[in-house]
Coordinates of C-alpha atoms in Angstrom, one line a residue:
Chain A
M1 CA 46.2 -19.4 -3.8
P2 CA 45.1 -21.5 -0.9
S3 CA 48.6 -22.6 0.2
E4 CA 49.7 -18.9 0.6
S5 CA 46.7 -17.5 2.3
P6 CA 47.4 -18.8 5.8
R7 CA 50.6 -16.9 5.7
F8 CA 48.7 -13.7 5.2
S9 CA 46.3 -14.4 8.0
D10 CA 49.4 -14.9 10.3
L11 CA 50.7 -11.6 9.1
V12 CA 47.6 -9.8 10.0
A13 CA 47.5 -11.5 13.4
R14 CA 51.1 -10.4 14.0
H15 CA 50.6 -6.9 12.9
E16 CA 47.0 -6.3 13.9
S17 CA 47.6 -3.3 16.1
Q18 CA 49.9 -1.6 13.6
L19 CA 47.4 -2.3 10.8
L20 CA 44.6 -0.9 12.8
A21 CA 46.6 2.2 13.7
D22 CA 47.5 2.8 10.0
W23 CA 44.0 2.2 8.8
F24 CA 42.5 4.4 11.4
A25 CA 45.0 7.2 10.5
Q26 CA 44.1 6.7 6.9
Q27 CA 40.4 7.0 7.6
K28 CA 40.8 10.0 9.7
A29 CA 42.8 11.8 7.0
S30 CA 40.2 11.0 4.3
R31 CA 37.3 13.4 3.8
A32 CA 35.0 10.5 2.9
T33 CA 35.0 9.3 6.5
R34 CA 32.7 12.1 7.5
L35 CA 33.8 12.6 11.1
D36 CA 30.9 15.1 11.3
L37 CA 28.4 12.2 11.2
I38 CA 30.3 9.5 13.1
G39 CA 32.4 9.9 16.3
E40 CA 36.0 8.9 16.4
A41 CA 35.4 6.4 19.2
E42 CA 32.6 4.7 17.2
L43 CA 34.8 4.6 14.1
E44 CA 37.7 3.1 16.0
D45 CA 35.4 0.5 17.5
Q46 CA 34.0 -0.3 14.0
S47 CA 37.5 -0.6 12.6
R48 CA 38.7 -2.9 15.4
R49 CA 35.7 -5.1 15.2
F50 CA 35.9 -5.4 11.4
L51 CA 39.6 -6.2 11.5
R52 CA 39.0 -8.9 14.1
A53 CA 36.2 -10.5 12.0
F54 CA 38.3 -10.1 8.9
R55 CA 41.3 -11.9 10.5
A56 CA 39.1 -14.8 11.7
A57 CA 37.7 -15.2 8.1
L58 CA 41.2 -15.1 6.6
E59 CA 42.2 -18.0 8.8
S60 CA 39.6 -20.1 6.9
G61 CA 41.8 -19.7 3.8
E62 CA 38.8 -19.2 1.5
L63 CA 39.8 -15.9 0.0
D64 CA 38.0 -16.1 -3.4
D65 CA 34.4 -16.0 -2.4
I66 CA 32.9 -13.9 0.4
S67 CA 29.5 -15.7 0.2
R68 CA 31.1 -18.7 1.9
P69 CA 30.0 -19.5 5.5
A70 CA 33.5 -18.6 6.8
W71 CA 32.7 -15.0 5.9
D72 CA 29.3 -14.9 7.7
E73 CA 30.6 -12.8 10.5
V74 CA 32.3 -10.3 8.3
R75 CA 29.2 -9.9 6.2
D76 CA 26.9 -9.6 9.2
F77 CA 29.2 -6.9 10.6
L78 CA 29.4 -5.0 7.3
Q79 CA 25.6 -5.2 7.0
E80 CA 25.3 -3.6 10.4
V81 CA 27.8 -0.8 9.5
S82 CA 26.1 -0.2 6.1
R83 CA 22.7 0.0 7.6
S84 CA 23.7 2.4 10.4
R85 CA 25.6 4.6 7.9
A86 CA 22.6 4.7 5.5
M87 CA 20.5 5.9 8.5
Q88 CA 23.1 8.4 9.5
G89 CA 23.0 10.0 6.1
F90 CA 26.3 8.8 4.6
R91 CA 26.5 8.7 0.8
P92 CA 27.1 5.3 -0.9
N93 CA 30.8 6.0 -1.8
E94 CA 31.5 7.2 1.7
T95 CA 30.0 4.0 3.1
A96 CA 32.1 1.8 0.7
S97 CA 35.3 3.8 1.4
F98 CA 35.2 2.2 4.9
V99 CA 36.4 -1.0 3.4
F100 CA 38.4 0.4 0.5
S101 CA 40.5 2.6 2.8
L102 CA 41.9 -0.7 4.3
K103 CA 43.6 -1.4 1.0
Q104 CA 46.5 1.0 1.5
P105 CA 47.6 -0.2 4.9
V106 CA 47.2 -3.8 3.8
F107 CA 49.3 -3.3 0.7
A108 CA 51.9 -1.4 2.6
L109 CA 52.2 -4.4 5.0
L110 CA 52.5 -6.8 2.1
R111 CA 55.2 -4.7 0.4
Q112 CA 57.1 -4.7 3.7
E113 CA 56.8 -8.5 4.2
F114 CA 57.3 -9.7 0.6
A115 CA 59.9 -7.2 -0.5
K116 CA 62.2 -9.9 -1.6
A117 CA 59.6 -12.0 -3.5
P118 CA 58.0 -9.8 -6.1
E119 CA 56.0 -12.7 -7.6
E120 CA 54.5 -13.6 -4.3
L121 CA 53.8 -9.9 -3.6
A122 CA 51.9 -9.5 -6.9
A123 CA 49.9 -12.7 -6.2
Q124 CA 49.0 -11.7 -2.7
T125 CA 48.1 -8.1 -3.7
W126 CA 45.8 -9.4 -6.4
T127 CA 44.0 -11.9 -4.1
L128 CA 43.5 -9.3 -1.4
S129 CA 42.5 -6.6 -3.8
M130 CA 39.8 -8.8 -5.2
L131 CA 38.7 -9.7 -1.7
L132 CA 38.4 -6.1 -0.5
D133 CA 36.6 -5.1 -3.7
Q134 CA 34.0 -7.8 -3.0
L135 CA 33.6 -6.6 0.5
G136 CA 33.3 -3.0 -0.6
L137 CA 30.7 -3.7 -3.2
Y138 CA 28.8 -5.7 -0.6
T139 CA 28.6 -2.6 1.6
T140 CA 27.2 -0.7 -1.3
E141 CA 24.6 -3.3 -2.0
I142 CA 23.4 -3.4 1.6
Y143 CA 23.4 0.4 1.6
Q144 CA 21.2 0.5 -1.4
Q145 CA 18.9 -2.2 0.1
T146 CA 18.5 -0.1 3.3
R147 CA 17.7 3.0 1.4
E148 CA 15.1 1.2 -0.6
E149 CA 13.5 -0.2 2.6
I150 CA 13.4 3.3 4.0
I151 CA 11.7 4.6 0.8
V152 CA 9.2 1.9 0.8
R153 CA 8.4 2.4 4.4
Q154 CA 8.0 6.1 3.9
Q155 CA 5.7 5.6 1.0
Q156 CA 3.5 3.3 3.0
E157 CA 3.4 5.7 5.9
L158 CA 2.6 8.6 3.6
L159 CA -0.2 6.5 2.0
E160 CA -1.7 5.7 5.4
L161 CA -1.4 9.3 6.6
S162 CA -2.9 10.7 3.6
T163 CA -6.2 8.8 3.6
P164 CA -7.9 9.3 6.9
V165 CA -11.6 8.7 7.1
V166 CA -13.2 10.8 9.7
Q167 CA -16.5 10.2 11.4
L168 CA -18.1 13.7 11.5
W169 CA -21.5 12.8 13.0
D170 CA -23.8 9.9 13.4
R171 CA -23.9 8.3 10.0
I172 CA -21.8 11.0 8.3
L173 CA -18.2 10.4 7.2
A174 CA -15.7 12.9 5.9
L175 CA -12.7 12.1 3.7
P176 CA -10.4 15.1 3.5
L177 CA -8.1 14.4 0.5
V178 CA -4.7 16.1 0.5
G179 CA -2.1 15.8 -2.3
T180 CA -2.2 14.4 -5.8
L181 CA -4.5 11.5 -6.5
D182 CA -3.1 8.6 -8.5
S183 CA -4.5 5.2 -9.3
S184 CA -2.9 3.3 -6.4
R185 CA -3.8 6.0 -3.9
T186 CA -7.4 6.2 -5.1
Q187 CA -7.6 2.4 -4.7
V188 CA -6.6 2.8 -1.0
V189 CA -8.9 5.7 -0.5
M190 CA -11.8 3.8 -2.0
E191 CA -11.2 0.7 0.0
S192 CA -10.8 2.5 3.3
L193 CA -13.9 4.6 2.7
L194 CA -16.1 1.7 1.8
E195 CA -14.9 -0.3 4.7
R196 CA -15.7 2.5 7.1
I197 CA -19.1 2.9 5.5
V198 CA -19.9 -0.7 6.4
S199 CA -18.4 -0.6 9.9
S200 CA -20.0 2.7 10.9
G201 CA -23.2 2.2 9.0
S202 CA -22.9 5.7 7.5
E203 CA -25.3 7.0 4.9
I204 CA -23.4 10.0 3.7
A205 CA -19.7 10.5 2.8
I206 CA -18.3 13.9 2.2
I207 CA -15.2 13.9 0.0
D208 CA -13.3 17.2 0.6
I209 CA -10.8 18.0 -2.2
T210 CA -9.6 21.4 -0.9
G211 CA -6.1 19.9 -0.6
V212 CA -6.0 18.3 -4.0
P213 CA -3.8 20.6 -6.1
T214 CA -5.0 19.7 -9.6
V215 CA -7.8 17.7 -11.0
D216 CA -7.3 16.1 -14.4
T217 CA -9.6 13.7 -16.3
L218 CA -7.9 10.7 -14.5
V219 CA -8.5 12.2 -11.1
A220 CA -12.0 13.0 -12.0
Q221 CA -12.6 9.5 -13.2
H222 CA -11.2 8.1 -10.0
L223 CA -13.5 10.3 -8.0
L224 CA -16.5 9.3 -10.0
K225 CA -15.6 5.6 -9.5
T226 CA -15.4 6.1 -5.8
I227 CA -18.7 7.8 -5.8
A228 CA -20.3 5.1 -7.9
A229 CA -19.0 2.4 -5.6
T230 CA -20.3 4.3 -2.5
R231 CA -23.7 4.5 -4.1
L232 CA -23.8 0.8 -4.9
M233 CA -23.3 0.1 -1.2
G234 CA -26.3 2.3 -0.4
A235 CA -24.6 5.5 0.8
D236 CA -24.4 8.9 -0.9
C237 CA -21.4 11.1 -1.6
I238 CA -21.0 14.9 -1.5
I239 CA -18.0 16.6 -3.0
S240 CA -16.8 19.7 -1.3
G241 CA -14.0 22.1 -1.5
I242 CA -13.9 22.6 -5.2
R243 CA -11.8 25.7 -5.8
P244 CA -12.7 28.1 -8.6
Q245 CA -9.8 27.1 -10.8
I246 CA -10.7 23.5 -10.4
A247 CA -14.3 24.1 -11.3
Q248 CA -13.0 25.8 -14.5
T249 CA -10.7 22.9 -15.3
I250 CA -13.5 20.4 -14.8
V251 CA -15.8 22.2 -17.2
H252 CA -13.0 22.8 -19.7
L253 CA -12.1 19.1 -19.6
G254 CA -15.7 18.2 -20.3
V255 CA -15.9 16.0 -17.2
D256 CA -19.5 15.3 -16.3
L257 CA -20.0 15.1 -12.6
G258 CA -23.6 14.1 -13.4
T259 CA -25.9 13.9 -10.4
V260 CA -23.1 14.2 -7.8
V261 CA -23.9 16.8 -5.2
T262 CA -21.2 19.4 -4.9
K263 CA -20.7 22.1 -2.3
A264 CA -18.2 24.9 -2.0
T265 CA -17.0 24.1 1.6
L266 CA -17.0 21.2 4.0
A267 CA -19.3 23.2 6.3
D268 CA -22.0 23.5 3.5
A269 CA -21.7 19.8 2.7
F270 CA -22.0 19.0 6.4
A271 CA -25.2 21.0 6.7
V272 CA -26.7 19.2 3.7
A273 CA -25.7 15.8 5.2
L274 CA -27.2 16.6 8.5
K275 CA -30.5 17.7 7.0
R276 CA -30.6 14.5 4.9
T277 CA -29.9 12.1 7.7
R278 CA -32.5 13.8 9.9
D279 CA -35.0 13.5 7.1
S280 CA -34.3 9.9 6.5
R281 CA -34.6 9.2 10.2
T282 CA -38.0 10.8 10.4
H283 CA -39.1 8.6 7.6
V284 CA -37.9 5.5 9.3
I285 CA -39.8 6.5 12.5
E286 CA -42.9 7.3 10.5
G287 CA -42.7 4.1 8.6
A288 CA -42.1 1.9 11.7
Chain B
M1 CA -32.2 -28.0 -9.0
D2 CA -31.8 -25.4 -6.2
R3 CA -33.6 -22.1 -6.2
I4 CA -33.3 -18.9 -4.3
P5 CA -36.4 -18.5 -2.1
I6 CA -38.7 -15.5 -2.6
L7 CA -40.5 -14.4 0.6
K8 CA -43.6 -12.3 0.6
M9 CA -44.1 -9.6 3.2
G10 CA -47.3 -7.6 2.7
E11 CA -46.9 -5.8 -0.6
Y12 CA -43.2 -6.4 -0.8
L13 CA -41.1 -9.4 -1.9
L14 CA -37.9 -10.3 -0.1
V15 CA -35.0 -12.1 -1.7
T16 CA -31.8 -12.9 0.2
I17 CA -29.0 -14.4 -1.7
Q18 CA -27.0 -16.6 0.6
V19 CA -25.2 -19.0 -1.7
D20 CA -22.7 -18.5 -4.5
M21 CA -24.5 -17.2 -7.5
H22 CA -23.9 -19.1 -10.6
D23 CA -25.4 -18.2 -14.0
Q24 CA -28.1 -20.8 -14.0
L25 CA -29.3 -19.7 -10.5
A26 CA -29.4 -16.1 -11.6
L27 CA -31.5 -16.9 -14.6
Q28 CA -33.8 -19.0 -12.5
L29 CA -34.2 -16.1 -10.0
Q30 CA -35.0 -13.7 -12.8
E31 CA -37.7 -15.9 -14.0
D32 CA -39.2 -16.8 -10.6
L33 CA -39.1 -13.2 -9.4
T34 CA -40.8 -11.7 -12.5
E35 CA -43.5 -14.4 -12.2
R36 CA -44.1 -13.6 -8.5
I37 CA -44.2 -9.9 -9.0
S38 CA -46.9 -10.1 -11.5
R39 CA -48.8 -12.8 -9.6
E40 CA -48.8 -11.0 -6.3
S41 CA -48.8 -7.5 -7.9
A42 CA -46.0 -6.6 -5.5
A43 CA -45.2 -2.9 -5.0
G44 CA -41.6 -3.4 -4.1
V45 CA -38.7 -5.9 -4.2
L46 CA -35.8 -6.1 -1.8
I47 CA -32.7 -8.0 -2.7
D48 CA -30.2 -8.6 0.0
I49 CA -26.7 -9.5 -1.3
S50 CA -24.8 -9.1 2.0
S51 CA -23.6 -12.8 1.8
L52 CA -22.4 -12.4 -1.8
D53 CA -18.7 -12.0 -1.9
V54 CA -17.9 -12.7 -5.5
V55 CA -19.5 -11.2 -8.6
D56 CA -18.7 -11.3 -12.3
S57 CA -20.0 -9.2 -15.1
F58 CA -22.9 -11.6 -15.8
I59 CA -24.2 -11.5 -12.2
G60 CA -23.8 -7.8 -12.1
R61 CA -25.8 -7.3 -15.2
M62 CA -28.4 -9.8 -13.9
I63 CA -29.0 -7.6 -10.9
G64 CA -29.4 -4.6 -13.1
N65 CA -31.8 -6.5 -15.4
I66 CA -33.9 -7.8 -12.5
A67 CA -34.3 -4.3 -11.2
A68 CA -35.3 -3.0 -14.7
M69 CA -37.8 -5.8 -15.2
A70 CA -39.3 -5.1 -11.8
R71 CA -39.7 -1.5 -12.7
V72 CA -41.5 -2.5 -15.9
L73 CA -43.9 -4.6 -13.7
D74 CA -44.5 -1.5 -11.5
A75 CA -42.4 -2.5 -8.5
D76 CA -39.5 -0.6 -7.0
T77 CA -36.3 -2.6 -6.3
V78 CA -33.8 -2.0 -3.6
V79 CA -30.5 -3.8 -3.4
T80 CA -29.0 -3.9 0.1
G81 CA -25.8 -4.9 1.9
M82 CA -23.4 -4.9 -1.0
R83 CA -19.9 -5.5 0.2
P84 CA -17.1 -3.1 -0.5
A85 CA -15.2 -5.6 -2.7
V86 CA -18.3 -6.3 -4.7
A87 CA -19.0 -2.6 -5.2
I88 CA -15.4 -2.0 -6.4
T89 CA -15.6 -4.9 -8.8
L90 CA -18.9 -3.7 -10.3
V91 CA -17.5 -0.2 -10.7
E92 CA -14.4 -1.5 -12.3
L93 CA -16.5 -3.6 -14.7
G94 CA -18.3 -0.4 -15.6
L95 CA -21.6 -1.6 -14.1
S96 CA -22.7 1.2 -11.8
L97 CA -26.3 -0.1 -11.8
E98 CA -28.0 3.2 -12.7
G99 CA -31.6 3.3 -11.7
V100 CA -31.2 0.6 -8.9
H101 CA -31.9 1.9 -5.4
T102 CA -29.3 0.8 -2.8
A103 CA -29.2 0.7 1.0
L104 CA -26.7 -0.3 3.6
N105 CA -28.8 -3.0 5.2
V106 CA -32.2 -4.7 5.1
E107 CA -33.6 -2.4 7.7
R108 CA -32.7 0.8 5.8
G109 CA -33.6 -0.9 2.5
M110 CA -37.1 -1.6 3.8
A111 CA -37.5 2.0 5.0
L112 CA -36.4 3.3 1.6
L113 CA -38.8 0.9 -0.2
R114 CA -41.7 2.1 1.9
E115 CA -40.7 5.7 1.2
K116 CA -40.6 5.1 -2.6
V117 CA -43.9 3.2 -2.6
A118 CA -45.6 5.9 -0.4
A119 CA -44.3 8.6 -2.8
R120 CA -45.8 6.7 -5.7
H121 CA -49.2 6.3 -4.1
A122 CA -49.3 9.9 -3.0

């Protein structure tokens, strides 16, 4: 209804302060507003800024599609609001209710203005309802996006945190593993360990699995692959921190650790590693 | 027809692979190397693959074969300087090159080779 829409934007312009007051009161009364997470001043500021952008967009007359350039400012603002609310711990419906709660004051205003023209009232109500629905859904979409970004970032951080390669001594590395090992994590572990072996010129890597809660055949296979790759590069691996239950599981599962050296504690493994590197150094000196 | 040069250092043979390995080159190397080991009666072979950044199953198997042949001809083989990406690829291909000695770099590989040969003479 392009010919009618300018009239509504005039209406909003004329009654902006009343609309804002009604809307704000409406939001304050609603439990979904979560005044425990957001201050009244901030809420009022957000409401005012949204209404201003909303009015500016209404003036364009393009009320059927919020992806048009005229709605850029509104969308940017809603994006900002959704993001900050996602960070503040709002739930998705509480975030969307910011826009949906505008419906009641807007419809009240329409009823008041078009009391004598029911046809016009119905048409305007429909247009605005569609418009506000689109905007509300847009906030939900952005909310979801933000949450996904947060999850991906946390996963990445967790992955980086959980695979530290520690230089214990000259030519001895330690890799304390904490948490469950899956394929993608083992890949990261393997790569970072091999890179460190090259950059530090280490001969022995101690893989400590004290913090690994369970070892199944898959985890064992991942470990064996890492050890095989390490050996191919010319370094040796020692596994330490195998708990009694895990030793039982490994044998019950029939996993063959083959020629891999295993030690009960990291300290024992370190002692073996020290002895070996000392031996190999004497050999080098004798040979030279 | 290009070949990979084989250098003689005392009782050891030194091979450094510095070009992309293709199948024909690997076969040629296998032939040349076995020939040289038996002619020089070499005690050890060192293969440096630190410049090799791509391997496939054929090249992986070739490296294993060369080591096995050298052992039959009474020479120890050490493969040195394998890159992390190459090591991961070989493991994923299921080629863990059992029986091949490995070292981080040529210097340590040479020390390992001397050690192995000395142990055999003793």
